[in-house]
PDB file of C-alpha atoms and ligand atoms in Angstrom:
ATOM      1  CA  UNK A  30      30.198  23.525 -19.634  1.00  0.00           C
ATOM      2  CA  UNK A  31      33.372  21.335 -19.714  1.00  0.00           C
ATOM      3  CA  UNK A  32      34.671  17.821 -21.341  1.00  0.00           C
ATOM      4  CA  UNK A  33      35.857  15.497 -18.943  1.00  0.00           C
ATOM      5  CA  UNK A  34      38.255  12.804 -20.675  1.00  0.00           C
ATOM      6  CA  UNK A  35      39.108   9.943 -18.051  1.00  0.00           C
ATOM      7  CA  UNK A  36      41.462   7.123 -18.752  1.00  0.00           C
ATOM      8  CA  UNK A  37      41.047   4.519 -15.855  1.00  0.00           C
ATOM      9  CA  UNK A  38      41.622   0.906 -15.509  1.00  0.00           C
ATOM     10  CA  UNK A  39      39.489  -1.647 -16.802  1.00  0.00           C
ATOM     11  CA  UNK A  40      38.745  -3.161 -13.225  1.00  0.00           C
ATOM     12  CA  UNK A  41      37.118   0.264 -12.069  1.00  0.00           C
ATOM     13  CA  UNK A  42      35.586   0.877 -14.842  1.00  0.00           C
ATOM     14  CA  UNK A  43      32.190  -0.931 -13.951  1.00  0.00           C
ATOM     15  CA  UNK A  44      32.266   0.756 -10.774  1.00  0.00           C
ATOM     16  CA  UNK A  45      33.071   3.917 -12.012  1.00  0.00           C
ATOM     17  CA  UNK A  46      30.135   4.095 -14.499  1.00  0.00           C
ATOM     18  CA  UNK A  47      27.508   3.234 -11.484  1.00  0.00           C
ATOM     19  CA  UNK A  48      28.970   6.073  -9.700  1.00  0.00           C
ATOM     20  CA  UNK A  49      28.612   8.374 -12.309  1.00  0.00           C
ATOM     21  CA  UNK A  50      24.867   6.898 -13.181  1.00  0.00           C
ATOM     22  CA  UNK A  51      23.759   7.163  -9.086  1.00  0.00           C
ATOM     23  CA  UNK A  52      25.026  10.886  -9.186  1.00  0.00           C
ATOM     24  CA  UNK A  53      23.064  11.523 -12.340  1.00  0.00           C
ATOM     25  CA  UNK A  54      25.971  12.244 -14.650  1.00  0.00           C
ATOM     26  CA  UNK A  55      26.152  10.760 -18.146  1.00  0.00           C
ATOM     27  CA  UNK A  56      28.856   9.202 -19.596  1.00  0.00           C
ATOM     28  CA  UNK A  57      30.658   7.265 -22.904  1.00  0.00           C
ATOM     29  CA  UNK A  58      33.162   5.061 -23.031  1.00  0.00           C
ATOM     30  CA  UNK A  59      35.977   4.433 -25.218  1.00  0.00           C
ATOM     31  CA  UNK A  60      38.325   1.362 -25.872  1.00  0.00           C
ATOM     32  CA  UNK A  61      41.254   2.034 -25.409  1.00  0.00           C
ATOM     33  CA  UNK A  62      44.700   0.425 -24.272  1.00  0.00           C
ATOM     34  CA  UNK A  63      48.150   0.644 -22.928  1.00  0.00           C
ATOM     35  CA  UNK A  64      49.737   4.197 -21.823  1.00  0.00           C
ATOM     36  CA  UNK A  65      48.577   5.754 -18.935  1.00  0.00           C
ATOM     37  CA  UNK A  66      47.934   2.911 -16.803  1.00  0.00           C
ATOM     38  CA  UNK A  67      49.732  -0.465 -16.444  1.00  0.00           C
ATOM     39  CA  UNK A  68      47.179  -2.900 -18.127  1.00  0.00           C
ATOM     40  CA  UNK A  69      43.919  -2.436 -19.865  1.00  0.00           C
ATOM     41  CA  UNK A  70      42.176   0.726 -19.579  1.00  0.00           C
ATOM     42  CA  UNK A  71      38.963   2.405 -20.833  1.00  0.00           C
ATOM     43  CA  UNK A  72      38.496   6.383 -21.286  1.00  0.00           C
ATOM     44  CA  UNK A  73      35.129   7.721 -20.139  1.00  0.00           C
ATOM     45  CA  UNK A  74      33.887  10.916 -22.061  1.00  0.00           C
ATOM     46  CA  UNK A  75      31.645  12.926 -19.317  1.00  0.00           C
ATOM     47  CA  UNK A  76      30.249  16.289 -20.449  1.00  0.00           C
ATOM     48  CA  UNK A  77      28.973  18.417 -17.210  1.00  0.00           C
ATOM     49  CA  UNK A  78      28.339  21.930 -16.463  1.00  0.00           C
ATOM     50  CA  UNK A  79      31.258  24.245 -15.196  1.00  0.00           C
ATOM     51  CA  UNK A  80      29.750  23.815 -11.485  1.00  0.00           C
ATOM     52  CA  UNK A  81      29.456  20.021 -11.197  1.00  0.00           C
ATOM     53  CA  UNK A  82      33.100  19.258 -12.451  1.00  0.00           C
ATOM     54  CA  UNK A  83      34.433  18.483  -8.761  1.00  0.00           C
ATOM     55  CA  UNK A  84      31.973  16.488  -8.367  1.00  0.00           C
ATOM     56  CA  UNK A  85      32.624  13.908 -10.994  1.00  0.00           C
ATOM     57  CA  UNK A  86      36.085  14.359  -9.843  1.00  0.00           C
ATOM     58  CA  UNK A  87      35.181  13.293  -6.529  1.00  0.00           C
ATOM     59  CA  UNK A  88      33.215  10.021  -8.380  1.00  0.00           C
ATOM     60  CA  UNK A  89      36.323   9.169 -10.160  1.00  0.00           C
ATOM     61  CA  UNK A  90      38.524   9.216  -7.270  1.00  0.00           C
ATOM     62  CA  UNK A  91      36.389   7.572  -5.152  1.00  0.00           C
ATOM     63  CA  UNK A  92      36.280   4.900  -7.666  1.00  0.00           C
ATOM     64  CA  UNK A  93      39.476   4.853  -9.160  1.00  0.00           C
ATOM     65  CA  UNK A  94      41.772   5.957  -6.756  1.00  0.00           C
ATOM     66  CA  UNK A  95      45.392   4.038  -6.940  1.00  0.00           C
ATOM     67  CA  UNK A  96      45.850   1.890  -3.910  1.00  0.00           C
ATOM     68  CA  UNK A  97      47.901  -1.259  -2.800  1.00  0.00           C
ATOM     69  CA  UNK A  98      46.115  -4.252  -2.884  1.00  0.00           C
ATOM     70  CA  UNK A  99      47.292  -7.981  -1.475  1.00  0.00           C
ATOM     71  CA  UNK A 100      47.325 -10.369  -4.226  1.00  0.00           C
ATOM     72  CA  UNK A 101      47.408 -14.523  -3.346  1.00  0.00           C
ATOM     73  CA  UNK A 102      49.894 -16.116  -5.837  1.00  0.00           C
ATOM     74  CA  UNK A 103      48.558 -18.144  -8.259  1.00  0.00           C
ATOM     75  CA  UNK A 104      49.554 -21.643  -7.980  1.00  0.00           C
ATOM     76  CA  UNK A 105      52.000 -23.024 -10.138  1.00  0.00           C
ATOM     77  CA  UNK A 106      50.636 -25.896 -12.494  1.00  0.00           C
ATOM     78  CA  UNK A 107      53.107 -28.216 -13.681  1.00  0.00           C
ATOM     79  CA  UNK A 108      56.008 -25.154 -13.646  1.00  0.00           C
ATOM     80  CA  UNK A 109      58.865 -24.750 -11.957  1.00  0.00           C
ATOM     81  CA  UNK A 110      58.117 -23.882  -8.476  1.00  0.00           C
ATOM     82  CA  UNK A 111      61.615 -22.575  -7.301  1.00  0.00           C
ATOM     83  CA  UNK A 112      59.748 -18.915  -8.239  1.00  0.00           C
ATOM     84  CA  UNK A 113      56.348 -19.846  -6.722  1.00  0.00           C
ATOM     85  CA  UNK A 114      56.266 -17.309  -3.543  1.00  0.00           C
ATOM     86  CA  UNK A 115      53.602 -19.026  -1.637  1.00  0.00           C
ATOM     87  CA  UNK A 116      52.041 -15.834   0.467  1.00  0.00           C
ATOM     88  CA  UNK A 117      50.007 -12.944  -0.627  1.00  0.00           C
ATOM     89  CA  UNK A 118      51.910  -9.994  -2.547  1.00  0.00           C
ATOM     90  CA  UNK A 119      51.204  -5.915  -2.125  1.00  0.00           C
ATOM     91  CA  UNK A 120      50.407  -4.826  -5.754  1.00  0.00           C
ATOM     92  CA  UNK A 121      49.421  -1.226  -6.747  1.00  0.00           C
ATOM     93  CA  UNK A 122      45.902  -1.258  -8.552  1.00  0.00           C
ATOM     94  CA  UNK A 123      43.710   1.299 -10.094  1.00  0.00           C
ATOM     95  CA  UNK A 124      44.736   5.079 -10.505  1.00  0.00           C
ATOM     96  CA  UNK A 125      42.721   7.999 -12.895  1.00  0.00           C
ATOM     97  CA  UNK A 126      44.493  10.384 -15.604  1.00  0.00           C
ATOM     98  CA  UNK A 127      41.959  12.770 -16.009  1.00  0.00           C
ATOM     99  CA  UNK A 128      41.843  15.919 -18.397  1.00  0.00           C
ATOM    100  CA  UNK A 129      38.929  18.647 -18.166  1.00  0.00           C
ATOM    101  CA  UNK A 130      38.777  19.801 -21.485  1.00  0.00           C
ATOM    102  CA  UNK A 131      36.716  23.752 -22.322  1.00  0.00           C
ATOM    103  CA  UNK A 132      33.937  23.434 -24.640  1.00  0.00           C
ATOM    104  CA  UNK A 133      33.202  25.995 -27.057  1.00  0.00           C
ATOM    105  CA  UNK A 134      29.837  24.354 -28.029  1.00  0.00           C
ATOM    106  CA  UNK A 135      27.494  21.893 -26.719  1.00  0.00           C
ATOM    107  CA  UNK A 136      24.415  20.984 -28.624  1.00  0.00           C
ATOM    108  CA  UNK A 137      22.202  17.471 -28.442  1.00  0.00           C
ATOM    109  CA  UNK A 138      19.514  16.544 -31.437  1.00  0.00           C
TER     110      UNK A 138
ATOM    111  CA  UNK B  26      39.892  25.326 -36.011  1.00  0.00           C
ATOM    112  CA  UNK B  27      37.702  23.275 -34.162  1.00  0.00           C
ATOM    113  CA  UNK B  28      37.293  19.675 -32.933  1.00  0.00           C
ATOM    114  CA  UNK B  29      34.229  18.073 -33.332  1.00  0.00           C
ATOM    115  CA  UNK B  30      33.266  15.232 -31.164  1.00  0.00           C
ATOM    116  CA  UNK B  31      29.685  13.782 -31.791  1.00  0.00           C
ATOM    117  CA  UNK B  32      28.342  10.587 -29.777  1.00  0.00           C
ATOM    118  CA  UNK B  33      25.647   9.133 -32.299  1.00  0.00           C
ATOM    119  CA  UNK B  34      24.079   6.154 -32.279  1.00  0.00           C
ATOM    120  CA  UNK B  35      25.477   2.756 -33.921  1.00  0.00           C
ATOM    121  CA  UNK B  36      22.209   2.532 -36.432  1.00  0.00           C
ATOM    122  CA  UNK B  37      22.884   6.287 -37.495  1.00  0.00           C
ATOM    123  CA  UNK B  38      26.350   5.682 -37.838  1.00  0.00           C
ATOM    124  CA  UNK B  39      26.844   4.712 -41.292  1.00  0.00           C
ATOM    125  CA  UNK B  40      24.515   7.002 -42.665  1.00  0.00           C
ATOM    126  CA  UNK B  41      26.180  10.010 -40.638  1.00  0.00           C
ATOM    127  CA  UNK B  42      29.827   8.964 -42.103  1.00  0.00           C
ATOM    128  CA  UNK B  43      28.287   8.963 -45.225  1.00  0.00           C
ATOM    129  CA  UNK B  44      26.254  12.493 -45.007  1.00  0.00           C
ATOM    130  CA  UNK B  45      29.823  14.300 -43.955  1.00  0.00           C
ATOM    131  CA  UNK B  46      31.804  12.472 -46.740  1.00  0.00           C
ATOM    132  CA  UNK B  47      29.336  13.937 -49.320  1.00  0.00           C
ATOM    133  CA  UNK B  48      29.319  17.092 -47.903  1.00  0.00           C
ATOM    134  CA  UNK B  49      33.423  17.134 -48.269  1.00  0.00           C
ATOM    135  CA  UNK B  50      33.917  16.577 -44.297  1.00  0.00           C
ATOM    136  CA  UNK B  51      36.526  14.202 -42.925  1.00  0.00           C
ATOM    137  CA  UNK B  52      36.000  11.893 -39.743  1.00  0.00           C
ATOM    138  CA  UNK B  53      37.838   9.492 -37.646  1.00  0.00           C
ATOM    139  CA  UNK B  54      35.149   6.838 -35.622  1.00  0.00           C
ATOM    140  CA  UNK B  55      36.071   5.938 -32.106  1.00  0.00           C
ATOM    141  CA  UNK B  56      34.644   2.945 -30.628  1.00  0.00           C
ATOM    142  CA  UNK B  57      32.400   3.797 -27.686  1.00  0.00           C
ATOM    143  CA  UNK B  58      29.766   2.145 -25.596  1.00  0.00           C
ATOM    144  CA  UNK B  59      26.842   3.089 -23.482  1.00  0.00           C
ATOM    145  CA  UNK B  60      26.009   6.259 -21.639  1.00  0.00           C
ATOM    146  CA  UNK B  61      24.903   9.265 -23.481  1.00  0.00           C
ATOM    147  CA  UNK B  62      22.538   7.504 -25.387  1.00  0.00           C
ATOM    148  CA  UNK B  63      20.255   4.308 -24.897  1.00  0.00           C
ATOM    149  CA  UNK B  64      22.091   1.680 -27.096  1.00  0.00           C
ATOM    150  CA  UNK B  65      25.727   0.901 -28.605  1.00  0.00           C
ATOM    151  CA  UNK B  66      27.517   4.234 -29.858  1.00  0.00           C
ATOM    152  CA  UNK B  67      29.943   5.703 -32.192  1.00  0.00           C
ATOM    153  CA  UNK B  68      32.113   8.621 -31.375  1.00  0.00           C
ATOM    154  CA  UNK B  69      32.832  10.520 -34.846  1.00  0.00           C
ATOM    155  CA  UNK B  70      36.081  13.060 -34.509  1.00  0.00           C
ATOM    156  CA  UNK B  71      35.978  15.805 -36.826  1.00  0.00           C
ATOM    157  CA  UNK B  72      38.336  18.226 -37.456  1.00  0.00           C
ATOM    158  CA  UNK B  73      37.111  21.481 -39.222  1.00  0.00           C
ATOM    159  CA  UNK B  74      37.376  25.186 -40.177  1.00  0.00           C
ATOM    160  CA  UNK B  75      35.529  27.399 -37.526  1.00  0.00           C
ATOM    161  CA  UNK B  76      32.829  28.740 -40.277  1.00  0.00           C
ATOM    162  CA  UNK B  77      32.478  25.175 -40.993  1.00  0.00           C
ATOM    163  CA  UNK B  78      31.229  24.133 -37.459  1.00  0.00           C
ATOM    164  CA  UNK B  79      27.453  25.337 -38.521  1.00  0.00           C
ATOM    165  CA  UNK B  80      27.495  23.006 -41.724  1.00  0.00           C
ATOM    166  CA  UNK B  81      28.981  20.140 -39.623  1.00  0.00           C
ATOM    167  CA  UNK B  82      26.069  20.557 -37.375  1.00  0.00           C
ATOM    168  CA  UNK B  83      23.801  20.384 -39.730  1.00  0.00           C
ATOM    169  CA  UNK B  84      24.735  17.383 -41.123  1.00  0.00           C
ATOM    170  CA  UNK B  85      24.685  15.823 -37.664  1.00  0.00           C
ATOM    171  CA  UNK B  86      21.198  17.128 -36.921  1.00  0.00           C
ATOM    172  CA  UNK B  87      19.861  15.828 -40.301  1.00  0.00           C
ATOM    173  CA  UNK B  88      21.339  12.142 -40.011  1.00  0.00           C
ATOM    174  CA  UNK B  89      20.938  11.662 -36.022  1.00  0.00           C
ATOM    175  CA  UNK B  90      18.418  13.739 -34.837  1.00  0.00           C
ATOM    176  CA  UNK B  91      16.334  11.926 -32.238  1.00  0.00           C
ATOM    177  CA  UNK B  92      12.631  10.436 -33.543  1.00  0.00           C
ATOM    178  CA  UNK B  93      10.131   7.991 -32.947  1.00  0.00           C
ATOM    179  CA  UNK B  94       9.287   5.285 -34.577  1.00  0.00           C
ATOM    180  CA  UNK B  95       6.923   2.328 -35.123  1.00  0.00           C
ATOM    181  CA  UNK B  96       8.494  -1.242 -33.819  1.00  0.00           C
ATOM    182  CA  UNK B  97       6.555  -4.151 -34.550  1.00  0.00           C
ATOM    183  CA  UNK B  98       6.942  -6.479 -31.736  1.00  0.00           C
ATOM    184  CA  UNK B  99       9.121  -9.548 -31.730  1.00  0.00           C
ATOM    185  CA  UNK B 100       6.907 -12.835 -31.855  1.00  0.00           C
ATOM    186  CA  UNK B 101       7.433 -14.597 -28.650  1.00  0.00           C
ATOM    187  CA  UNK B 102       9.401 -17.578 -29.153  1.00  0.00           C
ATOM    188  CA  UNK B 103       8.654 -19.940 -26.782  1.00  0.00           C
ATOM    189  CA  UNK B 104       8.088 -17.988 -24.084  1.00  0.00           C
ATOM    190  CA  UNK B 105       5.581 -16.316 -21.949  1.00  0.00           C
ATOM    191  CA  UNK B 106       2.920 -14.997 -24.132  1.00  0.00           C
ATOM    192  CA  UNK B 107       1.258 -13.145 -21.323  1.00  0.00           C
ATOM    193  CA  UNK B 108       3.715 -10.136 -21.661  1.00  0.00           C
ATOM    194  CA  UNK B 109       3.201 -10.127 -25.422  1.00  0.00           C
ATOM    195  CA  UNK B 110       2.241  -7.002 -27.467  1.00  0.00           C
ATOM    196  CA  UNK B 111       0.730  -7.885 -30.892  1.00  0.00           C
ATOM    197  CA  UNK B 112       0.843  -4.573 -32.185  1.00  0.00           C
ATOM    198  CA  UNK B 113       3.732  -1.884 -33.327  1.00  0.00           C
ATOM    199  CA  UNK B 114       4.928  -0.107 -30.380  1.00  0.00           C
ATOM    200  CA  UNK B 115       6.685   3.662 -30.384  1.00  0.00           C
ATOM    201  CA  UNK B 116      10.291   4.080 -29.811  1.00  0.00           C
ATOM    202  CA  UNK B 117      13.032   6.974 -29.505  1.00  0.00           C
ATOM    203  CA  UNK B 118      15.617   6.355 -31.755  1.00  0.00           C
ATOM    204  CA  UNK B 119      18.499   8.139 -32.766  1.00  0.00           C
ATOM    205  CA  UNK B 120      19.841  11.442 -31.031  1.00  0.00           C
ATOM    206  CA  UNK B 121      23.355  13.168 -30.894  1.00  0.00           C
ATOM    207  CA  UNK B 122      25.363  14.635 -28.108  1.00  0.00           C
ATOM    208  CA  UNK B 123      27.364  16.983 -29.604  1.00  0.00           C
ATOM    209  CA  UNK B 124      31.148  18.530 -28.208  1.00  0.00           C
ATOM    210  CA  UNK B 125      32.474  21.469 -30.032  1.00  0.00           C
ATOM    211  CA  UNK B 126      36.210  21.977 -28.522  1.00  0.00           C
ATOM    212  CA  UNK B 127      38.640  24.598 -29.407  1.00  0.00           C
ATOM    213  CA  UNK B 128      42.260  23.704 -30.760  1.00  0.00           C
ATOM    214  CA  UNK B 129      45.182  25.430 -30.189  1.00  0.00           C
ATOM    215  CA  UNK B 130      47.048  23.906 -33.375  1.00  0.00           C
ATOM    216  CA  UNK B 131      46.484  21.369 -36.165  1.00  0.00           C
ATOM    217  CA  UNK B 132      48.984  19.748 -38.192  1.00  0.00           C
ATOM    218  CA  UNK B 133      49.069  17.084 -40.936  1.00  0.00           C
ATOM    219  CA  UNK B 134      52.297  14.852 -41.299  1.00  0.00           C
TER     220      UNK B 134
ATOM    221  CA  UNK C  22      49.089  21.161 -20.216  1.00  0.00           C
ATOM    222  CA  UNK C  23      48.118  20.286 -23.496  1.00  0.00           C
ATOM    223  CA  UNK C  24      46.147  17.267 -24.624  1.00  0.00           C
ATOM    224  CA  UNK C  25      47.705  16.146 -27.739  1.00  0.00           C
ATOM    225  CA  UNK C  26      45.214  13.695 -29.879  1.00  0.00           C
ATOM    226  CA  UNK C  27      46.936  12.201 -33.107  1.00  0.00           C
ATOM    227  CA  UNK C  28      45.194   9.950 -35.616  1.00  0.00           C
ATOM    228  CA  UNK C  29      48.031   7.654 -37.353  1.00  0.00           C
ATOM    229  CA  UNK C  30      47.866   4.947 -39.426  1.00  0.00           C
ATOM    230  CA  UNK C  31      47.823   1.082 -37.695  1.00  0.00           C
ATOM    231  CA  UNK C  32      51.136   0.226 -39.272  1.00  0.00           C
ATOM    232  CA  UNK C  33      52.659   3.075 -37.572  1.00  0.00           C
ATOM    233  CA  UNK C  34      51.224   2.562 -34.119  1.00  0.00           C
ATOM    234  CA  UNK C  35      53.715   0.238 -32.700  1.00  0.00           C
ATOM    235  CA  UNK C  36      56.571   2.399 -33.461  1.00  0.00           C
ATOM    236  CA  UNK C  37      55.144   5.664 -32.583  1.00  0.00           C
ATOM    237  CA  UNK C  38      54.265   3.767 -29.207  1.00  0.00           C
ATOM    238  CA  UNK C  39      57.751   2.869 -28.996  1.00  0.00           C
ATOM    239  CA  UNK C  40      58.895   6.171 -29.624  1.00  0.00           C
ATOM    240  CA  UNK C  41      56.973   7.932 -27.302  1.00  0.00           C
ATOM    241  CA  UNK C  42      57.744   5.351 -24.421  1.00  0.00           C
ATOM    242  CA  UNK C  43      61.594   5.844 -25.236  1.00  0.00           C
ATOM    243  CA  UNK C  44      60.846   9.734 -24.995  1.00  0.00           C
ATOM    244  CA  UNK C  45      59.610   9.416 -21.724  1.00  0.00           C
ATOM    245  CA  UNK C  46      55.764  10.176 -22.315  1.00  0.00           C
ATOM    246  CA  UNK C  47      52.687   8.446 -21.989  1.00  0.00           C
ATOM    247  CA  UNK C  48      50.010   7.836 -24.418  1.00  0.00           C
ATOM    248  CA  UNK C  49      46.704   6.184 -24.526  1.00  0.00           C
ATOM    249  CA  UNK C  50      45.261   4.567 -27.748  1.00  0.00           C
ATOM    250  CA  UNK C  51      41.608   4.573 -28.669  1.00  0.00           C
ATOM    251  CA  UNK C  52      40.162   2.230 -31.039  1.00  0.00           C
ATOM    252  CA  UNK C  53      39.365   3.996 -34.259  1.00  0.00           C
ATOM    253  CA  UNK C  54      38.713   3.557 -37.892  1.00  0.00           C
ATOM    254  CA  UNK C  55      38.239   5.380 -41.137  1.00  0.00           C
ATOM    255  CA  UNK C  56      38.163   9.031 -42.049  1.00  0.00           C
ATOM    256  CA  UNK C  57      41.113  11.022 -42.080  1.00  0.00           C
ATOM    257  CA  UNK C  58      43.640   8.620 -43.288  1.00  0.00           C
ATOM    258  CA  UNK C  59      43.371   6.038 -46.093  1.00  0.00           C
ATOM    259  CA  UNK C  60      42.915   2.107 -44.056  1.00  0.00           C
ATOM    260  CA  UNK C  61      42.647   1.477 -40.416  1.00  0.00           C
ATOM    261  CA  UNK C  62      43.825   3.874 -38.024  1.00  0.00           C
ATOM    262  CA  UNK C  63      44.761   4.279 -34.089  1.00  0.00           C
ATOM    263  CA  UNK C  64      44.476   7.349 -32.155  1.00  0.00           C
ATOM    264  CA  UNK C  65      46.851   8.302 -29.656  1.00  0.00           C
ATOM    265  CA  UNK C  66      46.114  10.485 -26.577  1.00  0.00           C
ATOM    266  CA  UNK C  67      48.675  12.196 -25.061  1.00  0.00           C
ATOM    267  CA  UNK C  68      48.806  14.426 -21.842  1.00  0.00           C
ATOM    268  CA  UNK C  69      52.128  17.174 -22.005  1.00  0.00           C
ATOM    269  CA  UNK C  70      53.563  20.132 -20.107  1.00  0.00           C
ATOM    270  CA  UNK C  71      53.602  23.005 -22.599  1.00  0.00           C
ATOM    271  CA  UNK C  72      57.195  23.043 -23.670  1.00  0.00           C
ATOM    272  CA  UNK C  73      56.713  19.432 -24.380  1.00  0.00           C
ATOM    273  CA  UNK C  74      54.323  19.869 -27.195  1.00  0.00           C
ATOM    274  CA  UNK C  75      57.211  20.496 -29.821  1.00  0.00           C
ATOM    275  CA  UNK C  76      58.805  17.640 -28.959  1.00  0.00           C
ATOM    276  CA  UNK C  77      56.022  15.231 -29.097  1.00  0.00           C
ATOM    277  CA  UNK C  78      55.352  16.416 -32.601  1.00  0.00           C
ATOM    278  CA  UNK C  79      58.494  15.720 -33.587  1.00  0.00           C
ATOM    279  CA  UNK C  80      58.522  12.010 -32.548  1.00  0.00           C
ATOM    280  CA  UNK C  81      55.262  11.842 -34.295  1.00  0.00           C
ATOM    281  CA  UNK C  82      56.205  13.234 -37.764  1.00  0.00           C
ATOM    282  CA  UNK C  83      59.201  11.039 -37.166  1.00  0.00           C
ATOM    283  CA  UNK C  84      57.605   7.736 -36.765  1.00  0.00           C
ATOM    284  CA  UNK C  85      54.353   8.288 -39.008  1.00  0.00           C
ATOM    285  CA  UNK C  86      55.025  10.976 -41.935  1.00  0.00           C
ATOM    286  CA  UNK C  87      53.431  10.137 -44.926  1.00  0.00           C
ATOM    287  CA  UNK C  88      55.597   8.915 -47.459  1.00  0.00           C
ATOM    288  CA  UNK C  89      55.934   6.688 -50.772  1.00  0.00           C
ATOM    289  CA  UNK C  90      56.775   3.486 -50.347  1.00  0.00           C
ATOM    290  CA  UNK C  91      57.053   0.643 -53.328  1.00  0.00           C
ATOM    291  CA  UNK C  92      54.916  -2.507 -52.935  1.00  0.00           C
ATOM    292  CA  UNK C  93      55.029  -5.694 -54.823  1.00  0.00           C
ATOM    293  CA  UNK C  94      52.232  -6.578 -56.544  1.00  0.00           C
ATOM    294  CA  UNK C  95      50.384  -9.718 -55.173  1.00  0.00           C
ATOM    295  CA  UNK C  96      50.524 -12.120 -57.599  1.00  0.00           C
ATOM    296  CA  UNK C  97      46.733 -13.056 -59.224  1.00  0.00           C
ATOM    297  CA  UNK C  98      45.362 -16.135 -57.284  1.00  0.00           C
ATOM    298  CA  UNK C  99      43.314 -17.792 -59.880  1.00  0.00           C
ATOM    299  CA  UNK C 100      41.945 -14.476 -61.191  1.00  0.00           C
ATOM    300  CA  UNK C 101      42.393 -12.566 -64.278  1.00  0.00           C
ATOM    301  CA  UNK C 102      45.843 -11.788 -65.024  1.00  0.00           C
ATOM    302  CA  UNK C 103      44.810  -9.151 -67.576  1.00  0.00           C
ATOM    303  CA  UNK C 104      45.279  -6.388 -64.826  1.00  0.00           C
ATOM    304  CA  UNK C 105      48.221  -7.846 -63.243  1.00  0.00           C
ATOM    305  CA  UNK C 106      51.077  -5.323 -63.091  1.00  0.00           C
ATOM    306  CA  UNK C 107      54.111  -7.420 -62.839  1.00  0.00           C
ATOM    307  CA  UNK C 108      55.971  -4.846 -61.395  1.00  0.00           C
ATOM    308  CA  UNK C 109      56.186  -3.085 -58.307  1.00  0.00           C
ATOM    309  CA  UNK C 110      53.994   0.330 -57.494  1.00  0.00           C
ATOM    310  CA  UNK C 111      54.682   3.206 -55.408  1.00  0.00           C
ATOM    311  CA  UNK C 112      52.076   3.673 -53.100  1.00  0.00           C
ATOM    312  CA  UNK C 113      51.546   6.695 -50.580  1.00  0.00           C
ATOM    313  CA  UNK C 114      51.616   5.371 -46.429  1.00  0.00           C
ATOM    314  CA  UNK C 115      51.888   6.842 -42.978  1.00  0.00           C
ATOM    315  CA  UNK C 116      50.488  10.209 -42.389  1.00  0.00           C
ATOM    316  CA  UNK C 117      49.387  11.901 -39.112  1.00  0.00           C
ATOM    317  CA  UNK C 118      46.565  14.173 -38.168  1.00  0.00           C
ATOM    318  CA  UNK C 119      47.111  16.064 -35.023  1.00  0.00           C
ATOM    319  CA  UNK C 120      44.885  18.288 -32.881  1.00  0.00           C
ATOM    320  CA  UNK C 121      46.548  19.841 -29.658  1.00  0.00           C
ATOM    321  CA  UNK C 122      43.934  21.125 -27.616  1.00  0.00           C
ATOM    322  CA  UNK C 123      44.321  23.219 -24.418  1.00  0.00           C
ATOM    323  CA  UNK C 124      43.514  21.298 -21.320  1.00  0.00           C
ATOM    324  CA  UNK C 125      41.794  23.290 -18.484  1.00  0.00           C
ATOM    325  CA  UNK C 126      42.848  21.079 -15.543  1.00  0.00           C
ATOM    326  CA  UNK C 127      44.909  17.811 -15.175  1.00  0.00           C
ATOM    327  CA  UNK C 128      44.556  15.739 -12.246  1.00  0.00           C
ATOM    328  CA  UNK C 129      45.800  11.988 -11.365  1.00  0.00           C
ATOM    329  CA  UNK C 130      44.385  10.067  -8.448  1.00  0.00           C
TER     330      UNK C 130
HETATM  331 NI1  LIG D  24      31.522  10.440  -2.183  1.00  0.00          NI
HETATM  332 NI1  LIG D  25      20.690  19.736 -45.406  1.00  0.00          NI
HETATM  333 NI1  LIG D  26      64.593  12.892 -34.022  1.00  0.00          NI
END
């Protein structure tokens, strides 16, 4: 068995949990912040049999892969309009940092 | 040494911490949610010498083992009484999912 | 690669993150409580190449090492003044409990 620790962005967190449940994997979410990824993030802890590690990685990549996205600029609210960009800008979102750890023993009570 | 990661239900969390302290083990609790177990849960991180792993597992099982419990139904508050079950029902509570991880190095500063 | 899990006191947490960023290491912080250390604590998760483990441990020790500190006593506010100690007292602060875990696979998406 392996313990997979995956740090993903908060925005992708609900979608990843859904993807894992659909694929019949069970995960625990740890509240986490900063560091590996740009904004708020969540750390998933997933215990799986060796032969299913690739399947879990597939689900993570499908739901969290780093990608470009067009963001509509927020209209300035009574602020300085000089810096206002009136067209959508491209930003990078998502991404996952994944550690696969060996397990010496796994028990359930 | 080993690092034991144990996901247990919130309800058993205080009791487990007490059991660990009594047995002279030190643990860190990580805020965690959903997944392995039905409701809110807590992840315990416990570092121990190899020969004490079984003792820690014993303390976890003693305090968190999955068991059946009779729950009094909540009286319906101005709701539909059609679905109201007026007798205690049996539910499964507790349970622990435990990973024992190898440690390559352990240091304290 | 290794996964370093370091439990440090909340007071040292911001300083450690700064030290890690300066040294070009990326870390994720997990909200954690009690156990290994006296008061509120934070668990850092840091993924590093094998040859950089010692550098990370150096940064942790530099920013979190257990040390003595003089604390000014808090003036009693309408309480019993019999137990009031009018001179600074020495207390132990800081400290870090660090686990270095082997990684079987590391991926980023
Ligand atoms: Ni697919
Ligand atoms: Ni016993
Ligand atoms: Ni230095």
